mmCIF file of N, CA, C and O in Angstrom:
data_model
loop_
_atom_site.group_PDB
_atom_site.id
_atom_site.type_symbol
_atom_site.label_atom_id
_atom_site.label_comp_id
_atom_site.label_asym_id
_atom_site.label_seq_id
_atom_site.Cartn_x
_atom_site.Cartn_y
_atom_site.Cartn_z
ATOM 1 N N UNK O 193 30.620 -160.474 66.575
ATOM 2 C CA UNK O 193 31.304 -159.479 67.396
ATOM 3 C C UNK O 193 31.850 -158.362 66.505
ATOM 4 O O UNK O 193 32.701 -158.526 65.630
ATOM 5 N N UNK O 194 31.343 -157.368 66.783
ATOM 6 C CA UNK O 194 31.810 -156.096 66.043
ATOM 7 C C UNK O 194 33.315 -155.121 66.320
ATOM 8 O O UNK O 194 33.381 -154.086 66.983
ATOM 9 N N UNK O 195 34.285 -155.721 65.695
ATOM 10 C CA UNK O 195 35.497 -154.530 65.789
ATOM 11 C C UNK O 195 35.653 -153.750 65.914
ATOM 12 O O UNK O 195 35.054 -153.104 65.054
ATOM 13 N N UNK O 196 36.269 -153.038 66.654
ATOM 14 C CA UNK O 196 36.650 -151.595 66.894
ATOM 15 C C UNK O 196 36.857 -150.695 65.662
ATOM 16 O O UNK O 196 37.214 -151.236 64.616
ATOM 17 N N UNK O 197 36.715 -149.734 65.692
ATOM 18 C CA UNK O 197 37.375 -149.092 64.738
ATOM 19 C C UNK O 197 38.854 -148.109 64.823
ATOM 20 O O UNK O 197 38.957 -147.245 65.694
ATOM 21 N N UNK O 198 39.581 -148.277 64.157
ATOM 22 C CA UNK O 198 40.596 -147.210 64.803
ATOM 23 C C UNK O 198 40.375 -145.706 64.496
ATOM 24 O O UNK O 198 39.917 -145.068 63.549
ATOM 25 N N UNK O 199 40.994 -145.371 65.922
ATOM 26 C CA UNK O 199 40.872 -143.565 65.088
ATOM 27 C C UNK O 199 40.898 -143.254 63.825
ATOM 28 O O UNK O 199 39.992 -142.503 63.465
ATOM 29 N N UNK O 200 42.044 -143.772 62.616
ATOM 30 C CA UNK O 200 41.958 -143.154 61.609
ATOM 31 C C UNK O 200 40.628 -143.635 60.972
ATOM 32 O O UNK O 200 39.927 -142.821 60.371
ATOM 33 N N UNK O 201 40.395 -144.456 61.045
ATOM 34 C CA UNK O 201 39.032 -145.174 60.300
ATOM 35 C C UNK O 201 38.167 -144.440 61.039
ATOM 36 O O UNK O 201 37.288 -144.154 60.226
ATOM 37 N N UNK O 202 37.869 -143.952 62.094
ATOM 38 C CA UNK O 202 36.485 -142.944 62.363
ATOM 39 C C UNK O 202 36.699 -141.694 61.679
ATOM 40 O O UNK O 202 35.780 -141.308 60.957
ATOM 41 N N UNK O 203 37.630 -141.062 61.759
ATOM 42 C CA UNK O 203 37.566 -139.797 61.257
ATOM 43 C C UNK O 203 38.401 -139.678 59.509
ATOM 44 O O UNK O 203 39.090 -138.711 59.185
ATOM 45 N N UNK O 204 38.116 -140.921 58.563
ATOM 46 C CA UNK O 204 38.329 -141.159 57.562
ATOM 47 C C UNK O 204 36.754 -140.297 56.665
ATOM 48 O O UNK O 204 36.848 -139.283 55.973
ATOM 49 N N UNK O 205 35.781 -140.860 56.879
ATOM 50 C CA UNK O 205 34.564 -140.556 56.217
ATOM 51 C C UNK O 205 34.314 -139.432 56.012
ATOM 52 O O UNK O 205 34.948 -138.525 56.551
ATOM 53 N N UNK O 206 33.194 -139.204 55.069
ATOM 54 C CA UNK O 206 32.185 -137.917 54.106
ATOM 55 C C UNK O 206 31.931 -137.322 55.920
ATOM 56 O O UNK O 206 32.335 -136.191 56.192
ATOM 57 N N UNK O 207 31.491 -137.880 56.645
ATOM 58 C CA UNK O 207 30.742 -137.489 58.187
ATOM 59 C C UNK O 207 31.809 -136.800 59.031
ATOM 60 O O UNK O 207 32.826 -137.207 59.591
ATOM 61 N N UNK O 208 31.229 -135.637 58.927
ATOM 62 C CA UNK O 208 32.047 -134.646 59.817
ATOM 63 C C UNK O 208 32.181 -135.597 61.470
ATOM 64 O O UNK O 208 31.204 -136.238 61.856
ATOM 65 N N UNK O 209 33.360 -135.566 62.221
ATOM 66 C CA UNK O 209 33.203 -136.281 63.818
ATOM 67 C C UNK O 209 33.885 -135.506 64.632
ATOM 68 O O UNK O 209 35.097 -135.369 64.802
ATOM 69 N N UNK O 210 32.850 -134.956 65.173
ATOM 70 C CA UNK O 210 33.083 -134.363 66.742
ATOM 71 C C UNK O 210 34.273 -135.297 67.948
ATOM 72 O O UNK O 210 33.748 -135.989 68.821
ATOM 73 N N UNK O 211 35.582 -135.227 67.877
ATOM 74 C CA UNK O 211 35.886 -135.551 68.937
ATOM 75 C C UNK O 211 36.366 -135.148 70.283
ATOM 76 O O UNK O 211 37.451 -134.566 70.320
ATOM 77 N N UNK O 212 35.527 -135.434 71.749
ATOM 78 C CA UNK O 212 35.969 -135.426 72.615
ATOM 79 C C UNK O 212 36.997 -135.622 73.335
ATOM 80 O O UNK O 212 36.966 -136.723 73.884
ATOM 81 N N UNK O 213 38.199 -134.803 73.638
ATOM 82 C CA UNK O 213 39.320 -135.752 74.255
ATOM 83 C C UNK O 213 39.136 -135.343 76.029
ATOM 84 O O UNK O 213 38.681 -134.206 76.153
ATOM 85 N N UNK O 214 39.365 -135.951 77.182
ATOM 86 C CA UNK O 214 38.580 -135.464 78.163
ATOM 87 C C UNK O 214 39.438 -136.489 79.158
ATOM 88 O O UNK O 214 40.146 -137.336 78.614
ATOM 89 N N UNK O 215 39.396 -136.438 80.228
ATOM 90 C CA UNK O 215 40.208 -137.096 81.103
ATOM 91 C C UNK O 215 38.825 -137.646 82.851
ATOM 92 O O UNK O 215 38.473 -136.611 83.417
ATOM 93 N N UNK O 216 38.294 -138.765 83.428
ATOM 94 C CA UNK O 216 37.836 -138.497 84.298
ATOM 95 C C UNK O 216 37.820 -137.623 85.481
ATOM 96 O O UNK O 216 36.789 -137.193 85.997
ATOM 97 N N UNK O 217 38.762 -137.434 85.797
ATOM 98 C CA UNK O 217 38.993 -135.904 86.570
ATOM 99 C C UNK O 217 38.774 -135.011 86.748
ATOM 100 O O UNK O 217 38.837 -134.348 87.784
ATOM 101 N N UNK O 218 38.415 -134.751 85.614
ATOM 102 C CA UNK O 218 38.307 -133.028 84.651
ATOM 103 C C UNK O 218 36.911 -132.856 84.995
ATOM 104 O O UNK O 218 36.052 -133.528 84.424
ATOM 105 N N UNK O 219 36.556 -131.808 86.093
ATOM 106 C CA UNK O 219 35.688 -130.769 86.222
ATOM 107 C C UNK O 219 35.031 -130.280 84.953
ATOM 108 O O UNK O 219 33.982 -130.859 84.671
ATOM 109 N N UNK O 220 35.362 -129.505 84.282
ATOM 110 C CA UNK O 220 34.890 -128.867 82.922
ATOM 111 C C UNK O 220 34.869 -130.200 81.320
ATOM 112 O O UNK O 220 34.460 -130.003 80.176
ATOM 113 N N UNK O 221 35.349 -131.184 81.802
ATOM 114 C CA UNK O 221 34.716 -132.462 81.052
ATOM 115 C C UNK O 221 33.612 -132.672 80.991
ATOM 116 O O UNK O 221 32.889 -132.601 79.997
ATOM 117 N N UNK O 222 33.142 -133.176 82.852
ATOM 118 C CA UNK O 222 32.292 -133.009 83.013
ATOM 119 C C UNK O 222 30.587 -132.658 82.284
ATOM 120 O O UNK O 222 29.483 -133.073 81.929
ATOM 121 N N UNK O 223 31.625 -131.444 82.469
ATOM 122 C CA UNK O 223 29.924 -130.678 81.961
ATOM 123 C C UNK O 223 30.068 -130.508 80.771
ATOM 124 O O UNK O 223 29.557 -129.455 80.393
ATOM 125 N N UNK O 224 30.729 -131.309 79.708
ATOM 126 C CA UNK O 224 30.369 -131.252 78.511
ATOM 127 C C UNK O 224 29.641 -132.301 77.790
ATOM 128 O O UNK O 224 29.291 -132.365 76.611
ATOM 129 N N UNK O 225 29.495 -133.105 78.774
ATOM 130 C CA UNK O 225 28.890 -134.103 78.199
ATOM 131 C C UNK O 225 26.998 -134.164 78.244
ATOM 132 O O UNK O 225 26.332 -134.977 77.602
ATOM 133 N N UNK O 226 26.522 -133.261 79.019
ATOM 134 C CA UNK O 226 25.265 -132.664 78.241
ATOM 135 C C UNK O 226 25.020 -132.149 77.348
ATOM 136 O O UNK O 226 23.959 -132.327 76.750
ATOM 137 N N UNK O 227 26.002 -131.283 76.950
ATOM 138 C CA UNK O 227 26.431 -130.213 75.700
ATOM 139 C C UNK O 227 26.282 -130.915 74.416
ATOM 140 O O UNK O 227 25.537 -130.701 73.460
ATOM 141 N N UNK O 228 27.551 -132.177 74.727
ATOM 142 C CA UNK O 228 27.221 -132.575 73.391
ATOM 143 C C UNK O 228 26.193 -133.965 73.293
ATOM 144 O O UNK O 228 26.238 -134.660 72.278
ATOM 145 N N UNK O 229 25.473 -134.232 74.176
ATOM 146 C CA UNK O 229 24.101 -134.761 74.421
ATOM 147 C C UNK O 229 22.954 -134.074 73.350
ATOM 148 O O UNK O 229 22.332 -134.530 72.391
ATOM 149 N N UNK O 230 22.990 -133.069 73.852
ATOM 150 C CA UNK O 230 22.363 -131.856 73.049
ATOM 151 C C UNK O 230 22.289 -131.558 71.611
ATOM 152 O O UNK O 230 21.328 -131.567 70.840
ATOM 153 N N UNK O 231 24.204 -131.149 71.341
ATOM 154 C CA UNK O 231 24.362 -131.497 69.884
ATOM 155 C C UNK O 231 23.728 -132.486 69.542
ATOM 156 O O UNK O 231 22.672 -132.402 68.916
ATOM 157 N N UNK O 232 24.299 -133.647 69.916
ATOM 158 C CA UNK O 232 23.511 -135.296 68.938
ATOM 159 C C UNK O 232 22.396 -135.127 69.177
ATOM 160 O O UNK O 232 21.978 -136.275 69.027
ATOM 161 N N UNK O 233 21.574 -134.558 69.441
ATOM 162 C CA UNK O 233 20.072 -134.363 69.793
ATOM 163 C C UNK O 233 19.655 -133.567 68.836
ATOM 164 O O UNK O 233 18.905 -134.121 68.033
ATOM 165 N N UNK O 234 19.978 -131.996 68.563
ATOM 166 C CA UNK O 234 19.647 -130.951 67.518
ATOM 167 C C UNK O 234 20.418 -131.620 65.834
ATOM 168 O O UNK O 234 19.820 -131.390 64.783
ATOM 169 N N UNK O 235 21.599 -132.328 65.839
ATOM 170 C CA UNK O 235 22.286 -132.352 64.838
ATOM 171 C C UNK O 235 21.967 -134.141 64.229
ATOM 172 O O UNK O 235 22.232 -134.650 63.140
ATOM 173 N N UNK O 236 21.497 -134.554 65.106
ATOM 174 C CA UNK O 236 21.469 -136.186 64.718
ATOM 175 C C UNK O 236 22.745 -136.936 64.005
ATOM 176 O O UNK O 236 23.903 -137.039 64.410
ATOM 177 N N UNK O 237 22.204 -137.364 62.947
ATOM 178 C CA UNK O 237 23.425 -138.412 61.919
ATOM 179 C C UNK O 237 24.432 -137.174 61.015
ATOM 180 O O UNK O 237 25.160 -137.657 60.148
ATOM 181 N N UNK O 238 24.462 -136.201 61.131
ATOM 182 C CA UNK O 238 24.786 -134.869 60.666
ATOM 183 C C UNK O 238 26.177 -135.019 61.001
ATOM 184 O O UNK O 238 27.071 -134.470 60.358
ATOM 185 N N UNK O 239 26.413 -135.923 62.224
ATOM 186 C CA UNK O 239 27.993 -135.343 62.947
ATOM 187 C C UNK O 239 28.239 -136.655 63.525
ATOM 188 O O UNK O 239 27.232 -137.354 63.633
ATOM 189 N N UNK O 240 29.252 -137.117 63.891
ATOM 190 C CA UNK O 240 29.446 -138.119 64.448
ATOM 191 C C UNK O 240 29.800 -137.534 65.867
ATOM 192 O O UNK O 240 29.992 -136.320 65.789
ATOM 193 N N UNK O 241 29.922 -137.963 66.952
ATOM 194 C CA UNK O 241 30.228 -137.221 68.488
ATOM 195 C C UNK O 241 30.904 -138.582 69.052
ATOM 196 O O UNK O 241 30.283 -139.615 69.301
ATOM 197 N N UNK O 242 32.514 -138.349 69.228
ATOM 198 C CA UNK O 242 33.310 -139.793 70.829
ATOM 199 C C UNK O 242 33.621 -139.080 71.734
ATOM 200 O O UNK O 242 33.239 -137.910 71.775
ATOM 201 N N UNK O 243 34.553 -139.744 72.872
ATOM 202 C CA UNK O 243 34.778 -139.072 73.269
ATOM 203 C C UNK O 243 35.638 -139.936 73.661
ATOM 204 O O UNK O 243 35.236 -140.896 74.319
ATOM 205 N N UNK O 244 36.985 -139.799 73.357
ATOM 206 C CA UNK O 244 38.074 -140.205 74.116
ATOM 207 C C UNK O 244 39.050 -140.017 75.230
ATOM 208 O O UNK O 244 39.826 -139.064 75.306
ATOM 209 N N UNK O 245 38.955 -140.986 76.079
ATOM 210 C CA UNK O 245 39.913 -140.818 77.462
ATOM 211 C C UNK O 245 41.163 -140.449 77.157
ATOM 212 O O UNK O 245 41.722 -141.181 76.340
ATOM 213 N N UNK O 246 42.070 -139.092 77.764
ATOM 214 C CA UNK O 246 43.159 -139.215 77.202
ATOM 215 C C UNK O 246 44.292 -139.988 78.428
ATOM 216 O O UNK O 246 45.508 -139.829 78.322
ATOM 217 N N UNK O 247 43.945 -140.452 79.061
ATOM 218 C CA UNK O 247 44.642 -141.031 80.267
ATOM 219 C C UNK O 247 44.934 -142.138 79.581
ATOM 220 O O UNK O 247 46.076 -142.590 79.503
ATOM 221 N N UNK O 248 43.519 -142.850 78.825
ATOM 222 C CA UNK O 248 43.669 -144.563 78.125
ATOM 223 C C UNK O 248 44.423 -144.163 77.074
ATOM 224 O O UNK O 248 45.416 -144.843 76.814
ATOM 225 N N UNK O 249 44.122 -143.004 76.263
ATOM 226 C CA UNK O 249 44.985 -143.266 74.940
ATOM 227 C C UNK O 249 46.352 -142.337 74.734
ATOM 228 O O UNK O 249 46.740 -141.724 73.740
ATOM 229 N N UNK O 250 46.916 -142.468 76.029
ATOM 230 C CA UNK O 250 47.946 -141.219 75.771
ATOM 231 C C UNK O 250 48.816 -140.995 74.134
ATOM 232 O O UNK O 250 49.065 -139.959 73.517
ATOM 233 N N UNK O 251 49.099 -142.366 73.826
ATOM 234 C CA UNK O 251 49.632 -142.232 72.422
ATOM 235 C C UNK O 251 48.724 -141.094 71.640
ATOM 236 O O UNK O 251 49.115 -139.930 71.727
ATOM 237 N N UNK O 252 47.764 -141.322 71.031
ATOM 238 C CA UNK O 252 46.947 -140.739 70.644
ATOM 239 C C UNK O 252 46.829 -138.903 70.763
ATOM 240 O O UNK O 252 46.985 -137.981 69.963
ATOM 241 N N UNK O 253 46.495 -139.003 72.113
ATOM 242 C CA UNK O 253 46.542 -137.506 72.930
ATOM 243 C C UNK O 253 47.877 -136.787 72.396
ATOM 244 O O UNK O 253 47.789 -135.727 71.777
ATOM 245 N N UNK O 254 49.101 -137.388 72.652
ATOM 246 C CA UNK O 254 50.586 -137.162 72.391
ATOM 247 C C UNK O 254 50.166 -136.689 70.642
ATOM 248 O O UNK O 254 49.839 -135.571 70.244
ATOM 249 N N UNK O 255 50.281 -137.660 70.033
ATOM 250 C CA UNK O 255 50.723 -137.109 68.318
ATOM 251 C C UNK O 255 49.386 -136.432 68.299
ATOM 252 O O UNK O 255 49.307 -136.457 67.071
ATOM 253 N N UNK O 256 48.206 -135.814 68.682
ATOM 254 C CA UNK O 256 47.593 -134.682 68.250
ATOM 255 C C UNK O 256 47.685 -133.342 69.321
ATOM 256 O O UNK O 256 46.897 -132.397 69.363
ATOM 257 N N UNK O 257 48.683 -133.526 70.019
ATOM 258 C CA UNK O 257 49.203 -132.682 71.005
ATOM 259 C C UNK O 257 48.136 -131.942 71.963
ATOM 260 O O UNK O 257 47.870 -130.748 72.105
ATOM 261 N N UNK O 258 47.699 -132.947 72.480
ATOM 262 C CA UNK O 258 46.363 -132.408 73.478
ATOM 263 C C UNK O 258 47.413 -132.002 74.706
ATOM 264 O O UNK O 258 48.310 -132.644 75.252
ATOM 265 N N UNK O 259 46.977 -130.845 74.870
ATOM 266 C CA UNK O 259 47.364 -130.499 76.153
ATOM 267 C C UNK O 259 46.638 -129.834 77.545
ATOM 268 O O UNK O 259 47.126 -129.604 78.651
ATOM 269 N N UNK O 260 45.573 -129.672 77.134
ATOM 270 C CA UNK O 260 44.682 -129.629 77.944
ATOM 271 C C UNK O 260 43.139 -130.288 77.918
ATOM 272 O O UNK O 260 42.468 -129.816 77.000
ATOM 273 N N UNK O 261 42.726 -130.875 78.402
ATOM 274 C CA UNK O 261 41.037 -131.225 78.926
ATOM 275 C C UNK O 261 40.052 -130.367 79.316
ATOM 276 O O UNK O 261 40.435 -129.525 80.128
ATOM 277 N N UNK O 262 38.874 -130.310 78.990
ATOM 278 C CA UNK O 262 38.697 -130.654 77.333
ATOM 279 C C UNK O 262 39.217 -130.209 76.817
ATOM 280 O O UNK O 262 39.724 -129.148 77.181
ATOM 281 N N UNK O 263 39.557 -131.107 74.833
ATOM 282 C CA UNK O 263 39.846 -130.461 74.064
ATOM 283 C C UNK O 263 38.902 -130.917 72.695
ATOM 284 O O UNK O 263 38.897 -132.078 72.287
ATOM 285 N N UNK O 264 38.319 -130.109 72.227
ATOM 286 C CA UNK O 264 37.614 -130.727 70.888
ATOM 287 C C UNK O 264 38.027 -130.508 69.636
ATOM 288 O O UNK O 264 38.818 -129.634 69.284
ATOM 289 N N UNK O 265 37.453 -131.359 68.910
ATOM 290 C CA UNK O 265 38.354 -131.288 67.527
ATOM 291 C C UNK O 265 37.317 -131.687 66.293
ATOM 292 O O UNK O 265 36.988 -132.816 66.655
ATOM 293 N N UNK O 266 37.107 -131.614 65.928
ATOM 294 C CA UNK O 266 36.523 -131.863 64.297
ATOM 295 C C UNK O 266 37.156 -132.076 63.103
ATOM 296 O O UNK O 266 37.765 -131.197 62.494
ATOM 297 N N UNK O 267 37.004 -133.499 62.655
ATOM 298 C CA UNK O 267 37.542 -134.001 61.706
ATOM 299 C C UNK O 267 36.644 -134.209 60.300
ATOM 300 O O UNK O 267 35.419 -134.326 60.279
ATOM 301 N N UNK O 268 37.393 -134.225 59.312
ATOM 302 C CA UNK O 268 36.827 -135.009 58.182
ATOM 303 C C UNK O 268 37.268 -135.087 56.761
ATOM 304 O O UNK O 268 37.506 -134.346 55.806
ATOM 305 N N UNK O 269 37.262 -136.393 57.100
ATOM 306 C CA UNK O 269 38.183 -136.854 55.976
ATOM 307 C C UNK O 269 39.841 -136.781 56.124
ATOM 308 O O UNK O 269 40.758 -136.319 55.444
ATOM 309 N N UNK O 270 39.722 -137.469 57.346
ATOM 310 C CA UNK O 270 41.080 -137.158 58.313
ATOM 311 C C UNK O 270 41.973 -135.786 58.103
ATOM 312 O O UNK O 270 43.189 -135.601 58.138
ATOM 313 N N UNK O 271 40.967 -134.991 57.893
ATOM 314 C CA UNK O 271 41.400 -133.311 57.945
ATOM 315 C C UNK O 271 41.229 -133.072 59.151
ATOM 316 O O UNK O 271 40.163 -133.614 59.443
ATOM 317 N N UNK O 272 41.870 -132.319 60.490
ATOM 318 C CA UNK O 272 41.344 -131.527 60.722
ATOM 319 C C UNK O 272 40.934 -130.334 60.558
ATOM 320 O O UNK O 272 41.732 -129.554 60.039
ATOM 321 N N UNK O 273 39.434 -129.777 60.989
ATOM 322 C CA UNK O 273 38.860 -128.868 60.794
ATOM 323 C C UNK O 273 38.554 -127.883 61.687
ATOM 324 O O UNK O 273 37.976 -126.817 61.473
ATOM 325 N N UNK O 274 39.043 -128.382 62.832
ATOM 326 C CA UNK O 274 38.974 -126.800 63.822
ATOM 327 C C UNK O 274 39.030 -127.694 65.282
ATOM 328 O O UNK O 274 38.640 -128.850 65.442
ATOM 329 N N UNK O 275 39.522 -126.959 66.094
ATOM 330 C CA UNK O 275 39.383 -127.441 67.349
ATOM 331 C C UNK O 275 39.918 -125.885 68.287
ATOM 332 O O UNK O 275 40.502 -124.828 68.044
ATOM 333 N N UNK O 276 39.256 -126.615 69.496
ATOM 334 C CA UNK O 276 39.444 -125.958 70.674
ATOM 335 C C UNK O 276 39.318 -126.334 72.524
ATOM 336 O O UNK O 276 38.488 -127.091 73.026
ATOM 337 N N UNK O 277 40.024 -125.825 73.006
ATOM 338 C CA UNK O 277 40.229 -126.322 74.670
ATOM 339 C C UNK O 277 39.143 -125.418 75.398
ATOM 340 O O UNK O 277 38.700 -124.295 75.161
ATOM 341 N N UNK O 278 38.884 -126.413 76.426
ATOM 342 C CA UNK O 278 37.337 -125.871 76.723
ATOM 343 C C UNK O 278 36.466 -126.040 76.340
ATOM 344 O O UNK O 278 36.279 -126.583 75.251
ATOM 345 N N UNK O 279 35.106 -125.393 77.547
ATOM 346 C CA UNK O 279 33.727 -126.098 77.113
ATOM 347 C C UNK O 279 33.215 -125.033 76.399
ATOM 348 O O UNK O 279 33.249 -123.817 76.586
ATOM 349 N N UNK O 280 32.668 -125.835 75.422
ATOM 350 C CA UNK O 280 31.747 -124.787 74.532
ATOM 351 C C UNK O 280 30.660 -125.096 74.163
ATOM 352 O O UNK O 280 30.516 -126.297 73.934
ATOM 353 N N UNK O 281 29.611 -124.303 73.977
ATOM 354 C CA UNK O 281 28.184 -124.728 74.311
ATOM 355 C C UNK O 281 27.368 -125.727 72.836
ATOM 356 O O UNK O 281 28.083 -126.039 71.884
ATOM 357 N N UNK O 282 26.224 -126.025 72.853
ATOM 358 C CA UNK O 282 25.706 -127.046 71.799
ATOM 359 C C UNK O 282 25.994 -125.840 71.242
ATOM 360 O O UNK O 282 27.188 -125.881 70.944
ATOM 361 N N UNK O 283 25.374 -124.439 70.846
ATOM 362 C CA UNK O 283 25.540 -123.729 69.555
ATOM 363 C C UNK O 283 26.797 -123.363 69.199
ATOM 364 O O UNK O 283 26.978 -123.424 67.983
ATOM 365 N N UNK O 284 27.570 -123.064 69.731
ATOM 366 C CA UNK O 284 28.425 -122.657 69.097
ATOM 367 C C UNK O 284 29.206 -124.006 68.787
ATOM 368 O O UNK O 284 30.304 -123.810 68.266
ATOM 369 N N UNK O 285 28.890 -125.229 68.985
ATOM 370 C CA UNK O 285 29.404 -126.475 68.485
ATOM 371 C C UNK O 285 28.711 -126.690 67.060
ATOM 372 O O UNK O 285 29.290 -127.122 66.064
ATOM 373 N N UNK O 286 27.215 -126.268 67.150
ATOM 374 C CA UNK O 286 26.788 -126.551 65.971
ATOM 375 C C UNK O 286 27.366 -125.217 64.910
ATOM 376 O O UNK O 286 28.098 -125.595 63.995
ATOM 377 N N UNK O 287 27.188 -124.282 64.957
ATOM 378 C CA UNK O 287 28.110 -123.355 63.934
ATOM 379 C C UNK O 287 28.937 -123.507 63.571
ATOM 380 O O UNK O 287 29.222 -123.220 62.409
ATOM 381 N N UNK O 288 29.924 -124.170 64.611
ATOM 382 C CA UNK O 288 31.514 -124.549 64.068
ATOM 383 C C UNK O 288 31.407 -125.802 62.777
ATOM 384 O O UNK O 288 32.213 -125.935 61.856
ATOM 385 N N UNK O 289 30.262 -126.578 63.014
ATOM 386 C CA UNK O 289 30.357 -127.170 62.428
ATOM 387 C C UNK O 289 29.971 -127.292 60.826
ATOM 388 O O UNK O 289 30.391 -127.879 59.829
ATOM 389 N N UNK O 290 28.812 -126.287 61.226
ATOM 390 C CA UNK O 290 28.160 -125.738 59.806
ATOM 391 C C UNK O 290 29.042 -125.134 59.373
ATOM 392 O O UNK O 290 29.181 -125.218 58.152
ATOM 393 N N UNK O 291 29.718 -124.539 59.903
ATOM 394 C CA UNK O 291 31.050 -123.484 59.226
ATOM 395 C C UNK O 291 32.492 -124.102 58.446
ATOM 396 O O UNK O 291 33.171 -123.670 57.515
ATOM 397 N N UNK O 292 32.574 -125.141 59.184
ATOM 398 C CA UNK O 292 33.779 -125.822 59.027
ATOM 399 C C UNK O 292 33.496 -127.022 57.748
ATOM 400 O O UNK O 292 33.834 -127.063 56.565
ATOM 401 N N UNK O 293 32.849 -127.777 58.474
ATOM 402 C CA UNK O 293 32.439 -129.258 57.659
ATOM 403 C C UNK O 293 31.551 -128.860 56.643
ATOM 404 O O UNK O 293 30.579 -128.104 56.647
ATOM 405 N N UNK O 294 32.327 -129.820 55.405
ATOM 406 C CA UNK O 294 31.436 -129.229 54.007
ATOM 407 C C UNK O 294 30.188 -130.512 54.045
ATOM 408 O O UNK O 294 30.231 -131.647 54.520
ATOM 409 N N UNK O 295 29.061 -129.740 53.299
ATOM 410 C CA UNK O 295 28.219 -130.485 52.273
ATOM 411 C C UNK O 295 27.387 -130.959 54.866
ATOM 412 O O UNK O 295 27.148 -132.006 55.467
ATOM 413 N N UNK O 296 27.349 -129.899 55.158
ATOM 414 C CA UNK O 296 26.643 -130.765 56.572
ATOM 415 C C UNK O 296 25.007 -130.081 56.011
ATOM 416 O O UNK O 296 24.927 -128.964 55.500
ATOM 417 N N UNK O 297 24.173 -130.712 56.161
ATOM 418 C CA UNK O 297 22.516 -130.370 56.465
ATOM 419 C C UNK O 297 21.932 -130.747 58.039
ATOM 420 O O UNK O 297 21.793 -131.847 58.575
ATOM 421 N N UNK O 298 21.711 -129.671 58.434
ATOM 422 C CA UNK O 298 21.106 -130.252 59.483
ATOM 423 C C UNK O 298 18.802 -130.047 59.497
ATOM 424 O O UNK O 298 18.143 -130.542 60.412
#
């Protein structure tokens, strides 16, 4: 049986990670989840992509001060590296990332 990992342990690594914070409710959630379908599709092992409920993890949501759905964020090396509220499309997800996250090849 394979353990969870905790947040800090996902967004610890060399691997830039896309995270989703998103609520079921949320209209414009929704439709991000083709988007970043897409990303992991054009970007592969390049990026890591979750997507966390912020309803389940309010702790979580709270100390990175999500205040609205969606909100994305990019980590690495428990840096963050950029985030933003709202949907934003596979490219300009992938730029942010080429831009932001060092040493990415896609």
């Amino acid at each position: 049986m394979k353990n969870k990992l905790t947040f800090n342990e996902l967004i610890s690594g060399d691997q830039p990670v896309l995270v989703d914070f998103y609520a079921e409710w949320c209209g414009p959630c929704k439709m991000m989840s083709p988007i970043l379908q897409e990303l992991r599709e054009k970007m592969g092992d390049a990026v890591k992509v979750i997507k966390i409920d912020v309803e389940k993890n309010p702790k979580l949501a709270s100390s990175l001060r999500i205040q609205g759905v969606p909100t994305l964020m990019l980590f690495q090396q428990k840096e963050v590296l950029w985030r933003q509220s709202g949907v934003v499309s596979a490219n300009q997800l992938e730029q942010v990332i080429q831009n932001h996250a060092k040493k990415v090849k896609v």
